[in-house]
XYZ file of C-alpha atoms in Angstrom:
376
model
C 90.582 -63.701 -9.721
C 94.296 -64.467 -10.534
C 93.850 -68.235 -11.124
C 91.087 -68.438 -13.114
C 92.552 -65.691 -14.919
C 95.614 -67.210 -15.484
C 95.455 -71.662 -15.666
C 95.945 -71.962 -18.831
C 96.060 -68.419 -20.532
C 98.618 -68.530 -23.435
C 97.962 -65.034 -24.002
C 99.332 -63.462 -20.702
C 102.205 -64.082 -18.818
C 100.745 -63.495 -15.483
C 101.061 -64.526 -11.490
C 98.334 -66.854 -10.299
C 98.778 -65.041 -7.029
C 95.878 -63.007 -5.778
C 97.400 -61.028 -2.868
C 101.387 -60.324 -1.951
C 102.893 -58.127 0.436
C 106.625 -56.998 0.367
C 108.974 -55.674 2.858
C 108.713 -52.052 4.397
C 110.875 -49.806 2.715
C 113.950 -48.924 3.863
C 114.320 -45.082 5.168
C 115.659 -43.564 2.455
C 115.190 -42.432 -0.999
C 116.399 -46.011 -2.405
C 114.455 -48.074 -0.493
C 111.512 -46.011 -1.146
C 112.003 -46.179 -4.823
C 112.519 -49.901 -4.668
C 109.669 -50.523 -3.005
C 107.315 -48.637 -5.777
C 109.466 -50.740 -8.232
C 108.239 -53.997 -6.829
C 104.559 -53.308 -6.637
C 104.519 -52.110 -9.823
C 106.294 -55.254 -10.649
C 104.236 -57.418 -9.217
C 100.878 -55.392 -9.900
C 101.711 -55.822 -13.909
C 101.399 -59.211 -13.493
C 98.487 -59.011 -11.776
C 98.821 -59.267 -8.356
C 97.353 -56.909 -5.444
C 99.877 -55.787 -2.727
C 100.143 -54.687 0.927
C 103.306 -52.936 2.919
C 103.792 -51.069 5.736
C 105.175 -47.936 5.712
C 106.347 -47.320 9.505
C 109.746 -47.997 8.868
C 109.613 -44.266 6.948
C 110.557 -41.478 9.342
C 107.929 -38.722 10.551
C 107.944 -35.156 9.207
C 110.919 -33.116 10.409
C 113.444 -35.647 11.387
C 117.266 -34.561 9.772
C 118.318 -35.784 6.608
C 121.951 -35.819 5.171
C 120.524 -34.492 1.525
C 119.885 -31.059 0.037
C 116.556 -30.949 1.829
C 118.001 -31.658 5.607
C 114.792 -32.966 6.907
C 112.105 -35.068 5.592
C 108.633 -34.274 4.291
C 107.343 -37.760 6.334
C 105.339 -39.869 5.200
C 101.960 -38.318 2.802
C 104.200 -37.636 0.142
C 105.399 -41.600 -0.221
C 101.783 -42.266 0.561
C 100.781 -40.318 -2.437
C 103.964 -41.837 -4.592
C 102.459 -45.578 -3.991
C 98.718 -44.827 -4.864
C 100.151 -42.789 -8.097
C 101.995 -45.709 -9.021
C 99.198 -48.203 -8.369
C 96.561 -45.549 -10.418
C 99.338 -46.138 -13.467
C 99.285 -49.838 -13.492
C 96.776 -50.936 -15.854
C 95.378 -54.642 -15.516
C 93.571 -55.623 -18.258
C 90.406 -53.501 -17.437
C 90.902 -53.440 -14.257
C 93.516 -51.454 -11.716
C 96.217 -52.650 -9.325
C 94.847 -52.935 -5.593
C 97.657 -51.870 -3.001
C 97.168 -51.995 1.078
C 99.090 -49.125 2.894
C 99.572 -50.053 6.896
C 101.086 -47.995 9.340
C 101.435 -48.492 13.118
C 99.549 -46.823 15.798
C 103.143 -45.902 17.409
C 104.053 -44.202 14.376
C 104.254 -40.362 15.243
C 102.603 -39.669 12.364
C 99.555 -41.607 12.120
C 96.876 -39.045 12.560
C 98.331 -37.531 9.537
C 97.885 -41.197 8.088
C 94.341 -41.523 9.506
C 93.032 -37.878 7.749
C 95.017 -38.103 4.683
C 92.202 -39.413 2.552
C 89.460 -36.677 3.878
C 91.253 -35.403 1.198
C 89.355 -37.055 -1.669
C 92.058 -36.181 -3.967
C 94.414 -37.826 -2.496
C 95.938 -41.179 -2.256
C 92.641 -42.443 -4.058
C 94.894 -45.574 -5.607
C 95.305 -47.218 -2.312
C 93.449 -49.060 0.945
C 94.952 -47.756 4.500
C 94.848 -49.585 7.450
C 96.381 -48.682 11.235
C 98.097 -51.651 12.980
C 97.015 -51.597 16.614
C 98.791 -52.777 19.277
C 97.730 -54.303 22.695
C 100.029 -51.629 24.502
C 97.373 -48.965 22.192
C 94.198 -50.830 23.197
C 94.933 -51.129 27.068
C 95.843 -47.333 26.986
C 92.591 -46.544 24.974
C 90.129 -48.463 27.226
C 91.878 -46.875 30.221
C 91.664 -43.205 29.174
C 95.080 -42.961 28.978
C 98.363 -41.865 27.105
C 100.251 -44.273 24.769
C 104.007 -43.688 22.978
C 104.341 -42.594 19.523
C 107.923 -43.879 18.855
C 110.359 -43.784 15.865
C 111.438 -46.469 14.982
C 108.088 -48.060 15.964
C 109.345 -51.306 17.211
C 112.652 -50.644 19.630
C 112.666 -50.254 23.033
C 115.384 -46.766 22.616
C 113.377 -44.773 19.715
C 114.817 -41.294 18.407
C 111.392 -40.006 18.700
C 109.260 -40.398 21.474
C 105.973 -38.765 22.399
C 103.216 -39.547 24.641
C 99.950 -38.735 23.275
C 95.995 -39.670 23.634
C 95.040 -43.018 22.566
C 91.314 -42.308 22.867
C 91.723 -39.318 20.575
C 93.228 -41.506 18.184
C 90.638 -44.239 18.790
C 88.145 -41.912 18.100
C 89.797 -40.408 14.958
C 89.775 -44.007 13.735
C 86.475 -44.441 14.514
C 85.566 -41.246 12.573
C 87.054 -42.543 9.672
C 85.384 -46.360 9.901
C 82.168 -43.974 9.781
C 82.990 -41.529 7.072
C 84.540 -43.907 4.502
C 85.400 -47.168 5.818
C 89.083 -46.320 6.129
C 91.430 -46.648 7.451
C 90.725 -49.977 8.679
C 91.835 -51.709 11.987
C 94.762 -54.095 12.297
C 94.845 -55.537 15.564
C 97.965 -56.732 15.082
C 99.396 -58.140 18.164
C 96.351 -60.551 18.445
C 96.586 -61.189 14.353
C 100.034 -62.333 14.556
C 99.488 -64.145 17.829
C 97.188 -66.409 16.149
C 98.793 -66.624 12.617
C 100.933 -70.182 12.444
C 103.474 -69.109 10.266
C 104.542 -66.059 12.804
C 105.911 -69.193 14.570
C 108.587 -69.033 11.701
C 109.825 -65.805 11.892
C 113.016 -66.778 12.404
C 113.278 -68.187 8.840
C 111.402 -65.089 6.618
C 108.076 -65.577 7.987
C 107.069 -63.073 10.299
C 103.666 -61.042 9.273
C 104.857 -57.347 8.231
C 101.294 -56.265 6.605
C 98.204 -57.139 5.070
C 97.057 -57.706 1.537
C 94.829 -54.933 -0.346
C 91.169 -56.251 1.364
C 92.687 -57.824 4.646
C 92.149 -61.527 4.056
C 95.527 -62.596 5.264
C 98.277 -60.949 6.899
C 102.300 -62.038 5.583
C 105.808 -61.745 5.719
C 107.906 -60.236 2.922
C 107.553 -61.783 -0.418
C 104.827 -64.338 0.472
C 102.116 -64.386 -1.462
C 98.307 -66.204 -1.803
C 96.424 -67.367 -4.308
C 92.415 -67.140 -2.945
C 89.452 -70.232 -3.815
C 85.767 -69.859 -2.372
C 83.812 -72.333 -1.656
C 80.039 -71.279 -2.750
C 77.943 -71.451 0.602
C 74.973 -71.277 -1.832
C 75.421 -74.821 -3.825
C 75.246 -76.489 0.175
C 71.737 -75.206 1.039
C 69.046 -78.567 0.385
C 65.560 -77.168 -0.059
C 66.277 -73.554 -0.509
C 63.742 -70.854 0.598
C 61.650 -73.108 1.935
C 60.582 -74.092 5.624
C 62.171 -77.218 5.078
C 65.650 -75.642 4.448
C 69.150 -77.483 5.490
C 72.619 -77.191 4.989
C 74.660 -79.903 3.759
C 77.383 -80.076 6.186
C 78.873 -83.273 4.939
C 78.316 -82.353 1.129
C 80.557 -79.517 2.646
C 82.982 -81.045 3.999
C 83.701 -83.497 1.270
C 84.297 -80.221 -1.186
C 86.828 -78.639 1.475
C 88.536 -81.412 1.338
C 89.093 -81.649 -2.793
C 89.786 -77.747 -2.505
C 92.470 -77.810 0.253
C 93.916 -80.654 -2.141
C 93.494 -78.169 -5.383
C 94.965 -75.141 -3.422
C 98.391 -76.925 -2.772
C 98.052 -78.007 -6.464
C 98.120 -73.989 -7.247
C 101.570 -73.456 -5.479
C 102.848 -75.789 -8.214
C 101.116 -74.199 -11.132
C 102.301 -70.445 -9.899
C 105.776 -72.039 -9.474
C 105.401 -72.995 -13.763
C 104.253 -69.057 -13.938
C 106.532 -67.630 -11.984
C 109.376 -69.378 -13.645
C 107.774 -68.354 -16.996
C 107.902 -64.805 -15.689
C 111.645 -64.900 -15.310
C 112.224 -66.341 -18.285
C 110.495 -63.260 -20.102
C 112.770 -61.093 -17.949
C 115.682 -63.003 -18.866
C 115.077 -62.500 -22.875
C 113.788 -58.879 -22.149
C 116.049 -56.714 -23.917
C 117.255 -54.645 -21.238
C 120.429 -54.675 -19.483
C 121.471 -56.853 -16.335
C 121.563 -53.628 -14.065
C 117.885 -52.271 -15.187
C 116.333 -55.864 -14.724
C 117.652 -56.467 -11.324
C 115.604 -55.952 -9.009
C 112.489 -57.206 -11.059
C 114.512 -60.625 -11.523
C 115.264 -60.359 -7.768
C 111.895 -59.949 -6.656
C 110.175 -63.196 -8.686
C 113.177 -65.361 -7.372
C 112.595 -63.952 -3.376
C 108.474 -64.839 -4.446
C 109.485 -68.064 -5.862
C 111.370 -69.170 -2.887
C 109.186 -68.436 -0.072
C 106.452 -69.787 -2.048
C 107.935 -73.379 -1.841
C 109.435 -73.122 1.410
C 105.871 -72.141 2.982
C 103.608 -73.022 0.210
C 101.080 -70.914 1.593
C 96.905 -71.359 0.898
C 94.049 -69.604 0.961
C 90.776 -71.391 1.280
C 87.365 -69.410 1.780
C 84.077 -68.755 1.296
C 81.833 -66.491 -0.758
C 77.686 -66.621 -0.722
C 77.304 -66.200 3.686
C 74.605 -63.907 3.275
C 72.790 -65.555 0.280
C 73.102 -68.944 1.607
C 71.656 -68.081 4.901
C 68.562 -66.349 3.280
C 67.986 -69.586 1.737
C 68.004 -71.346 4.942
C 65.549 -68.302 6.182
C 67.678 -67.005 8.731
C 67.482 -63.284 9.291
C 71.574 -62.064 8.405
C 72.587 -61.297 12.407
C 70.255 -63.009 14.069
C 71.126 -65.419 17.206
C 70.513 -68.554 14.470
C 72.249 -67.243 11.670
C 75.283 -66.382 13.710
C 75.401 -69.823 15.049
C 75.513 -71.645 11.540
C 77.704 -68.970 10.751
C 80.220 -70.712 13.502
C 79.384 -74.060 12.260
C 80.066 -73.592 8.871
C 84.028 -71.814 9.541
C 84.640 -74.106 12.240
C 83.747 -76.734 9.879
C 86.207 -75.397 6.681
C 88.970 -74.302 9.500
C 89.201 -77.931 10.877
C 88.742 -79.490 7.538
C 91.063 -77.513 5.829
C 93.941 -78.642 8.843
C 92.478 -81.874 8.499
C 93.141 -81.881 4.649
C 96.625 -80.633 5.051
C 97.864 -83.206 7.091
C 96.645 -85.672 5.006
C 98.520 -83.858 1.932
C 101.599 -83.374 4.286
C 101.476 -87.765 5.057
C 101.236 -88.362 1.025
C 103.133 -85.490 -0.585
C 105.191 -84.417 2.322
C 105.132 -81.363 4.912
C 106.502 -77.939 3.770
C 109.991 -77.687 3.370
C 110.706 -75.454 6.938
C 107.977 -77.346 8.773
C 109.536 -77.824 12.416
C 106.717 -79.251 15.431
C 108.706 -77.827 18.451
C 107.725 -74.218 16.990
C 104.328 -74.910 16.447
C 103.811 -76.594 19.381
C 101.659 -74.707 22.018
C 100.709 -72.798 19.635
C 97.092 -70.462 20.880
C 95.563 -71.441 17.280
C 97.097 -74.640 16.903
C 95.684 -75.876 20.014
C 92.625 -74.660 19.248
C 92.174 -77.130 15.913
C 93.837 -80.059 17.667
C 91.001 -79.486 20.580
């Protein structure tokens, strides 16, 4: 990915950052276009983004332009997968995550939109469900499509079927794996840095394959541990896995992630110096100078990491454990719980010699579902 395609490349001037997401756009024609300016942005410097677009009015609503209502939301759909299809990478395309919530009064046009297979081929979609959508669905019941999603007095409000929804969703999972499935109220229940959201950290979206959800202008950059290189005795009857070989490794990688924050810092401050000598003007540059600097910013005031793991299925044919069966799923447990708490465990041992992040403040982390679930 990103890192190893960037430590120490001469050649490119490039974000180490795997995955970003930036905020919604604003309702009209400007915010619209400055959100496709960003992701291309950050896309030609290699990085994959997510947004949600529920912040766009539905089809119909009144508009004070030549037009006097709005089109709602396919055609911006079809704008952002355009301008990801445009982006070229070095062989490879830009990878953009479209969200929408379930509230959104137009989300079944959201959820059929790429039946189409012409359309909006340049993107990933994905439906942020809400508790107040999944109570409604398991009781056979009506929910409120609302615009603006998220206020309690919307200019648009319409009750509707969740289970036809549900099902539409369901349809889709089946067809074509899309759109995918946010459920976002538990997601950002159990996310840490939601506990910030009163500084810039609240989770808006996803990135383009789901890994981690994030507030505006935070980004990742992704390491995997290789389950495969743990597994003592592979193929045989006599298989193990190495937990403490394991958990020794997690603890150099945690230490080599928050090393990465530091290198993409030295990128992205390369990156603005290349916009700073570009030869355009002031006024064309600003809002690709303005973007790196928001990056750069919450970058060191969350430093944000993403530690994983690739080789599940390989590594558990190697201990001879049938992929879903009642023993594979249990060293399947073992082995997260094992990089979740060592990983934590890590952290605070980089946060007692280097020092915590910047915005770091116990009395909103404390009680937190997650949280409490490490420390027990």
């Amino acid at each position: 990915g990103s890192p190893m395609s960037g430590i120490g490349n001469e050649a490119k001037i490039q974000s180490l950052s795997n995955c970003f997401v930036i905020e919604s756009p604003a309702d009209s024609y400007a915010g619209i276009l400055k959100t496709d300016q960003e992701q291309v942005q950050i896309m030609k410097r290699r990085g994959g983004v997510g947004f949600d677009i529920s912040s766009i009015r539905p089809k119909g609503m009144y508009t004070s332009n030549a037009a006097k209502t709005t089109d709602g939301i396919e055609v911006f759909l079809d704008r952002f997968s355009n301008s990801c299809r445009e982006v070229a990478q070095g062989g490879r395309r830009g990878a953009l995550m479209l969200s929408i919530s379930v509230h959104h009064p137009q989300v079944m046009d959201f959820i059929k939109i790429k039946q189409d297979l012409t359309r909006v081929t340049g993107a990933n979609i994905s439906v942020r469900a809400t508790d107040e959508f999944m109570k409604a669905v398991k009781n056979g019941e009506e929910y409120e499509q609302r615009w603006p999603v998220d206020v309690t007095n919307p200019e648009i409000s319409n009750m509707f079927s969740a289970r036809e929804v549900w099902d539409a969703l369901i349809g889709g999972a089946h067809a074509s794996a899309e759109p995918g499935v946010l459920f976002w109220d538990t997601a950002t229940r159990m996310t840490p840095a939601d506990a910030y959201t009163d500084e810039g950290f609240g989770s808006v979206s996803t990135n383009p394959c789901g890994e981690i959800i994030l507030s505006p202008y935070d980004s990742c950059r992704l390491m995997l541990i290789n389950l495969t290189s743990f597994v003592t005795n592979p193929w045989k009857d006599n298989a193990v896995f190495d937990y403490a070989k394991f958990k020794a490794i997690t603890v150099k990688a945690q230490r080599l992630m928050d090393d990465m924050i530091d290198l993409e810092i030295e990128q992205i401050d390369k990156i603005l110096a290349k916009i700073d000598n570009d030869p355009e003007s002031d006024e064309v540059k600003y809002y690709e100078r303005n973007l790196w600097h928001n990056i750069r910013e919450v970058a060191l005031k969350g430093r944000r990491t993403g530690l994983g793991i690739t080789g599940l299925g390989d590594a558990l044919a190697m201990l001879r454990q049938t992929y879903g069966s009642d023993v594979s799923i249990k060293t399947t447990e073992e082995i997260y719980k094992l990089l979740s708490l060592t990983s934590y465990e890590a952290s605070i041992m980089l946060a007692k010699e280097r020092g915590s992040f910047p915005i770091w403040d116990i009395t909103k982390e404390e009680n937190h579902p997650f949280l409490n679930r490490v420390i027990s």
